[in-house]
Coordinates of C-alpha atoms and ligand atoms in Angstrom, one line a residue:
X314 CA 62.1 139.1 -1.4
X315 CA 61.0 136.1 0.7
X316 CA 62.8 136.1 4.1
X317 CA 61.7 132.7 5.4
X318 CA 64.3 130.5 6.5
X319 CA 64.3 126.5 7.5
X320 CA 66.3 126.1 10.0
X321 CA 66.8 123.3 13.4
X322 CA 63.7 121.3 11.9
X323 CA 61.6 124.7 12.5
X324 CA 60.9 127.7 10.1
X325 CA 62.1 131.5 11.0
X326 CA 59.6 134.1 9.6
X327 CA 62.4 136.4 8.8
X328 CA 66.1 136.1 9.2
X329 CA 66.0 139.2 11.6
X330 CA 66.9 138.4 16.2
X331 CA 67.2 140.4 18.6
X332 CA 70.4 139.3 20.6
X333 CA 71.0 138.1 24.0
X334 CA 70.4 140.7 26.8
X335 CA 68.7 143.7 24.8
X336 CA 65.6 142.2 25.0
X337 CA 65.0 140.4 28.4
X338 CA 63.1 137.9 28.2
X339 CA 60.5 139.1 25.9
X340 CA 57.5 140.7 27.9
X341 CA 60.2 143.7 28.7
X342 CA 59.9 145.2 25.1
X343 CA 56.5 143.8 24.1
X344 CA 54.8 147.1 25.1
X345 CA 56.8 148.8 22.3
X346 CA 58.0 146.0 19.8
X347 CA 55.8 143.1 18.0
X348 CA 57.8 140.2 19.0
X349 CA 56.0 138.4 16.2
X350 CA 57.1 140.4 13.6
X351 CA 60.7 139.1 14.1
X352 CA 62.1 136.0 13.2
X353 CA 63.0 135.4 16.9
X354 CA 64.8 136.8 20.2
X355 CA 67.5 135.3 22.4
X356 CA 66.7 136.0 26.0
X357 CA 68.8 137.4 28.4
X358 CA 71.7 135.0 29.7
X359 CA 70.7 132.6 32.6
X360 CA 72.6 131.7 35.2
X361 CA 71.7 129.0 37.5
X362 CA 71.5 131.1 40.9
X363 CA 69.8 134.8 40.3
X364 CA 72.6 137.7 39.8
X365 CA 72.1 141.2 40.6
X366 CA 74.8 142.4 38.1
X367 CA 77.5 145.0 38.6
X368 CA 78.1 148.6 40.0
X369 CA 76.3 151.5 38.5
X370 CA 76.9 152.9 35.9
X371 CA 76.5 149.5 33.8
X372 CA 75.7 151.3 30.0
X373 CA 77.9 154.4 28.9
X374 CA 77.6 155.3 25.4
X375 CA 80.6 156.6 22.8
X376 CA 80.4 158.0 19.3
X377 CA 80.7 154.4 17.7
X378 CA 78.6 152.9 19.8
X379 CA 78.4 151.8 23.9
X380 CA 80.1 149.9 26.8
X381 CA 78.1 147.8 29.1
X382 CA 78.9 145.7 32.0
X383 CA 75.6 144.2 33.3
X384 CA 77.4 141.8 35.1
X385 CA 74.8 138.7 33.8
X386 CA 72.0 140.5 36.2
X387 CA 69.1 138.0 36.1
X388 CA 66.6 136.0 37.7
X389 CA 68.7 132.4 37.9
X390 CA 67.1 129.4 37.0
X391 CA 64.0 128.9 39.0
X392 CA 62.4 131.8 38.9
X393 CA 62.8 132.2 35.0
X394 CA 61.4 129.0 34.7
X395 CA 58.6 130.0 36.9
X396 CA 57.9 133.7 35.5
X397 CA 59.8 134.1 32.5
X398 CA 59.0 131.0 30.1
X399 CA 55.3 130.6 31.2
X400 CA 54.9 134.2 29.4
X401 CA 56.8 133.4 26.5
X402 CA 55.0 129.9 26.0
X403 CA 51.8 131.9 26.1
X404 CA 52.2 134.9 24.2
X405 CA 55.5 134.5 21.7
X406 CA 53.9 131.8 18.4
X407 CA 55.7 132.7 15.5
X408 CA 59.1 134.0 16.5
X409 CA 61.6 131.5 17.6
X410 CA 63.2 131.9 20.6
X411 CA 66.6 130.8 22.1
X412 CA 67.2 130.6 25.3
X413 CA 70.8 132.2 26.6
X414 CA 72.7 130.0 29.3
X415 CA 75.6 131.5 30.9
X416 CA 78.4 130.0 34.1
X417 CA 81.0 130.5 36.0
X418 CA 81.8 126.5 35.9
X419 CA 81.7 124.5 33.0
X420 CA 78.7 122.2 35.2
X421 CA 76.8 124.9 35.7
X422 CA 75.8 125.0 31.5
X423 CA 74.8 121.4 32.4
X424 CA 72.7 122.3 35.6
X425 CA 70.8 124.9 32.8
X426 CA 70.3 122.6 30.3
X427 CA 68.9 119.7 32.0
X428 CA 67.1 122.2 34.6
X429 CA 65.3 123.7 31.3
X430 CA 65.1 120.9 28.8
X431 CA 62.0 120.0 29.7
X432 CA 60.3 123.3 29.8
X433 CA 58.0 124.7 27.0
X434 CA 58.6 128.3 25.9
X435 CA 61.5 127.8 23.7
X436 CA 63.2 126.3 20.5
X437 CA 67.1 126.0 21.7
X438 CA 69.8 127.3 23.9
X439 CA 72.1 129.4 23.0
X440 CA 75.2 128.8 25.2
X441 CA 77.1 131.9 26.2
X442 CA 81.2 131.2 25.8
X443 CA 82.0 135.0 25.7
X444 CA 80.0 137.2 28.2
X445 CA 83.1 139.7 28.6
X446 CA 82.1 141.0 32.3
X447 CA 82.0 138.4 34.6
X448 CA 84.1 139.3 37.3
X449 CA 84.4 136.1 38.9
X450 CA 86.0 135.1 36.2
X451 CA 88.8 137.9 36.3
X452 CA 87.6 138.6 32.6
X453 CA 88.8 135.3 30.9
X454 CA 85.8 133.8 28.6
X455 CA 85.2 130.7 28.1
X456 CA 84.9 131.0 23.8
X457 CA 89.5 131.5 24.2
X458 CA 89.8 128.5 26.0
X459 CA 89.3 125.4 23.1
X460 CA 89.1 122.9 26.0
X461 CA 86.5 124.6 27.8
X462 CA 84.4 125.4 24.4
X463 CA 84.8 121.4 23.9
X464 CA 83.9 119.9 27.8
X465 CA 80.8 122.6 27.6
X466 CA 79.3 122.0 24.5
X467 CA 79.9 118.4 24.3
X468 CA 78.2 118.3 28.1
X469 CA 75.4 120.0 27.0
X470 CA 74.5 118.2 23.6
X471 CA 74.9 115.0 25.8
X472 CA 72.0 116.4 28.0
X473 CA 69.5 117.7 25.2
X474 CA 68.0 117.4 21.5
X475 CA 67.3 120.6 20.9
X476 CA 69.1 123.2 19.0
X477 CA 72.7 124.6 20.3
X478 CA 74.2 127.3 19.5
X479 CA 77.8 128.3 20.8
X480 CA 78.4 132.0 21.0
X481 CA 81.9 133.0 20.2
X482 CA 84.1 136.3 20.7
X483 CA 85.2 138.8 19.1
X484 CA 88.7 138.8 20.3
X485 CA 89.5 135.2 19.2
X486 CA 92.4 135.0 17.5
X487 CA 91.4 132.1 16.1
X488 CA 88.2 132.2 16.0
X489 CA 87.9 129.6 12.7
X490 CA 89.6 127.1 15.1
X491 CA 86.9 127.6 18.1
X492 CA 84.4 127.5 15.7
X493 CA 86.0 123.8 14.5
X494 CA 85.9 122.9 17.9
X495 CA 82.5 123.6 18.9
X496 CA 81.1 122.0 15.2
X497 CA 83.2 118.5 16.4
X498 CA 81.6 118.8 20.0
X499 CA 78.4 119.0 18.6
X500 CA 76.9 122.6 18.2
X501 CA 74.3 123.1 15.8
X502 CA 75.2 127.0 14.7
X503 CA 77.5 129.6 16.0
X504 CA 76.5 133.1 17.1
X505 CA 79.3 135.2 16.1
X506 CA 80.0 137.7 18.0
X507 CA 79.4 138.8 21.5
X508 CA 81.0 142.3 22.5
X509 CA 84.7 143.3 22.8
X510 CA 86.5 144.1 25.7
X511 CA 87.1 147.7 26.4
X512 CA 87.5 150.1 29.0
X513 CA 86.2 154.4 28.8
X514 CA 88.3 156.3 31.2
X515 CA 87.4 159.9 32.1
X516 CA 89.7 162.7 30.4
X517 CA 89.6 164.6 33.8
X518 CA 90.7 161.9 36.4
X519 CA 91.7 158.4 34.4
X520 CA 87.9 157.3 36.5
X521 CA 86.3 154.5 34.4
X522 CA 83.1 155.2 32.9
X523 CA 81.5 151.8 34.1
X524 CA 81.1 151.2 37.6
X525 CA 82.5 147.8 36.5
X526 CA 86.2 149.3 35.1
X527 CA 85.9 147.2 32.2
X528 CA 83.2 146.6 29.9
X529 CA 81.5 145.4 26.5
X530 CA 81.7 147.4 23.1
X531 CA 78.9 147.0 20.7
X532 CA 77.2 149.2 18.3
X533 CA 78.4 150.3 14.6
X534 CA 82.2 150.1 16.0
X535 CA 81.9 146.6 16.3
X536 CA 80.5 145.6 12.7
X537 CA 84.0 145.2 11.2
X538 CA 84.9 142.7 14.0
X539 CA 81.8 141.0 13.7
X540 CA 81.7 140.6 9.6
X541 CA 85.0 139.3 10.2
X542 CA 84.5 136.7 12.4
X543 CA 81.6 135.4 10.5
X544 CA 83.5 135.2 7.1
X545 CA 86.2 133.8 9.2
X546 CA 83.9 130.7 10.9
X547 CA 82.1 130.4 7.1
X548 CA 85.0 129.3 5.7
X549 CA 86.0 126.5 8.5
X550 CA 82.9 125.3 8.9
X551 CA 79.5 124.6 7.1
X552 CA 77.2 125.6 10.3
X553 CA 74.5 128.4 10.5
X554 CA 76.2 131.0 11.4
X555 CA 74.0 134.3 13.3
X556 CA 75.6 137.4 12.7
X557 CA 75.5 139.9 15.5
X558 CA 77.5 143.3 16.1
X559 CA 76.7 146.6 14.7
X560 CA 73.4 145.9 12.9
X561 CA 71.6 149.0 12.3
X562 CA 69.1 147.9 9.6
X563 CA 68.8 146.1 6.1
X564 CA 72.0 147.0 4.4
X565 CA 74.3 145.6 7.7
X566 CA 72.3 142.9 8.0
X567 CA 72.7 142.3 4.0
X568 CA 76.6 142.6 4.4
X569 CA 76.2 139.6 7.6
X570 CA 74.4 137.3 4.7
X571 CA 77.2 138.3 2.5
X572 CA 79.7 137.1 5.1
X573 CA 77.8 133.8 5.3
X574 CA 75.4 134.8 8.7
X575 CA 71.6 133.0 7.8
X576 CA 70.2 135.0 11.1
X577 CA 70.8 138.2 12.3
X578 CA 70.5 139.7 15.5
X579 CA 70.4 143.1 16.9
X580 CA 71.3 144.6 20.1
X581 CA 72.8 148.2 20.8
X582 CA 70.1 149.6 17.5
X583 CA 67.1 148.5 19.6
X584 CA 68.6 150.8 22.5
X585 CA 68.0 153.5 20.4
X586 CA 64.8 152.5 18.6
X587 CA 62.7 149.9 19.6
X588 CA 61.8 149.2 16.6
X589 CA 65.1 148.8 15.0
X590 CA 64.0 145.3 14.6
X591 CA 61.2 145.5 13.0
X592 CA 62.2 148.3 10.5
X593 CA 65.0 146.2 9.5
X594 CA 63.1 143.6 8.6
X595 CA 60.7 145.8 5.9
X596 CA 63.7 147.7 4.5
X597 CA 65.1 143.8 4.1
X598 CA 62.1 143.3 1.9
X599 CA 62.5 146.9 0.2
X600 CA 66.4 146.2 -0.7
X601 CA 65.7 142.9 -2.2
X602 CA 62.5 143.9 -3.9
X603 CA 64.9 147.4 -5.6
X604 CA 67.1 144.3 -7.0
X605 CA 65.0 141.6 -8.2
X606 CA 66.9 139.3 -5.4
X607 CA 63.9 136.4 -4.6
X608 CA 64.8 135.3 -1.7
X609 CA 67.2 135.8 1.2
X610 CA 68.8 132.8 1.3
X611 CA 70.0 133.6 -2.2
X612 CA 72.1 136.5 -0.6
X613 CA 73.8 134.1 2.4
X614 CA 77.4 133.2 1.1
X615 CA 78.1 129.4 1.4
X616 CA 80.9 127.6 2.6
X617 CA 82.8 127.3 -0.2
X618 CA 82.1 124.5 -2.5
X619 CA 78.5 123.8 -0.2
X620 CA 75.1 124.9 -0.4
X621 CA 73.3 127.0 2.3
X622 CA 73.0 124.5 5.5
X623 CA 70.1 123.7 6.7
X624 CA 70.2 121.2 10.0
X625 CA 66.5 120.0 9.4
X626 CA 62.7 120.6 8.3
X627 CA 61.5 121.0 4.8
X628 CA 62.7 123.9 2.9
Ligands
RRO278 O1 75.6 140.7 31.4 C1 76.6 141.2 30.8 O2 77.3 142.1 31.3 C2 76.9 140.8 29.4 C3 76.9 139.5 28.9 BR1 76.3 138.1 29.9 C4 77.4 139.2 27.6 O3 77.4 138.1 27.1 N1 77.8 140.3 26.9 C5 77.8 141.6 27.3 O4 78.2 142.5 26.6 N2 77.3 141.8 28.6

């Protein structure tokens, strides 16, 4: 089975990501992963002053998966532009990376885009609506609020040509709606989804888990939500769509194509194995091989009555 995708004016290697904030920005896992094996990564979300996250313990794990609240820990604008895309420019040439932006404010996603725009290391952004955990938000996310999604996607496409990708939430109830919205205000693809509110209380005391209270979930707990909100956002609009929640290896990320996802991203497997990744994208080749499928594309479900989008590039 072929895997390569045209996509944003750019070819992807193989339809397999790792998603924001399991991979840093790249150099982290590069000791124990071949970035270029992948079809790309999404960094970690930036902010545009540096964040030191929230209380310890941030990660605690439960039989269907984990719960994180990280709290958007990271280096803020300048210095990833100093440290963090210099490394990726030099060392990162055949997967395709997006780069996660993340506020509190609605102008701060402007500050990021035009603070970045002009940097090399990277083929889009991919604009963080949904991050569940930060508290200066009280726990709101931008991806519930249609206005917001509007104001900050339409800000940011104003401010750059390069691919943008709106991550939405799990908990949407109308997540087909959103996804409307941020196709009118001019996103090129949707990352669907990010992780869901919950909360891990101690059987002993009623203590939180997370030093946070509230977290994340992700992990195989999540896949139903995520499949879900992809076949939901396939059928109200004719983006890319990049599937992400509970992707284990090649038959998950085979149901996401079924749903209508082009990309795939893992997170909460790669915890687990580094190479969760990678070994997803051989048994991809494997499972389409065992059934004569030719290529991938042939396995990502349309918008009805449309052929698989492509925004660009020869295919
Ligand atoms: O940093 C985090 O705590 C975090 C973010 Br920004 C996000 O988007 N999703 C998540 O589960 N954790």
């Amino acid at each position: 089975m072929k895997l390569e995708i045209s996509l944003f004016g750019t070819e992807f290697q193989n339809p397999v990501l790792l998603a924001a904030g399991t991979c840093g920005f790249g150099m982290e896992l590069s000791e124990v992963l071949d970035l270029e094996t992948l079809g790309g990564f999404v960094t970690k979300s930036v902010t545009v002053e540096p964040r030191a996250g929230n209380p310890a313990p941030r990660v605690t794990e439960f039989q269907g998966g984990m719960l994180n609240s990280i709290g958007l820990a990271n280096p803020g604008l300048e210095a990833t532009r100093r440290d963090k895309l210099p490394w990726i420019r030099d060392n990162v040439k055949r997967a395709r990376v997006l780069l996660s932006i993340a506020g509190h404010r609605v102008e701060e996603f402007f500050q990021l885009v035009e603070g970045f725009d002009g940097e090399e290391g990277f083929l889009g952004f991919e604009v963080n609506l949904s991050c569940p955990n930060d508290t200066r938000r009280a726990g709101s996310t931008f991806a519930l609020d249609p206005d917001a999604v509007a104001r900050i996607i339409e800000g940011c496409r104003a401010r750059t040509q390069r691919p943008l990708v709106a991550k939405l939430a799990p908990n949407d109830p109308d997540v087909g709606g959103t996804a409307r919205v941020a196709e009118s205000a001019g996103a090129d693809a949707l990352t669907l989804v990010n992780t869901l509110p919950g909360i891990l209380l101690g059987p002993a005391d009623g203590i939180p888990e997370l030093g946070a209270g509230t977290g994340g979930m992700s992990g195989p707990a999540l896949r139903p939500s995520g499949l879900l909100a992809v076949k939901t956002a396939r059928a109200a609009t004719s983006l890319p769509l990049i599937g992400v929640g509970g992707v284990l290896g090649a038959r998950d990320a085979v149901s996401y194509a079924r749903a209508g996802a082009v990309l795939v991203a893992l997170g909460t497997a790669s915890f687990a194995d580094p190479r969760a990744a990678t070994r997803t994208v051989e048994g991809l080749v494997r499972w389409g091989r065992g059934r004569g499928v030719a290529h991938w594309t042939d396995l990502v479900t349309p918008r009805a009555g449309t052929a698989v989008h492509d925004t660009g590039g020869e295919s």
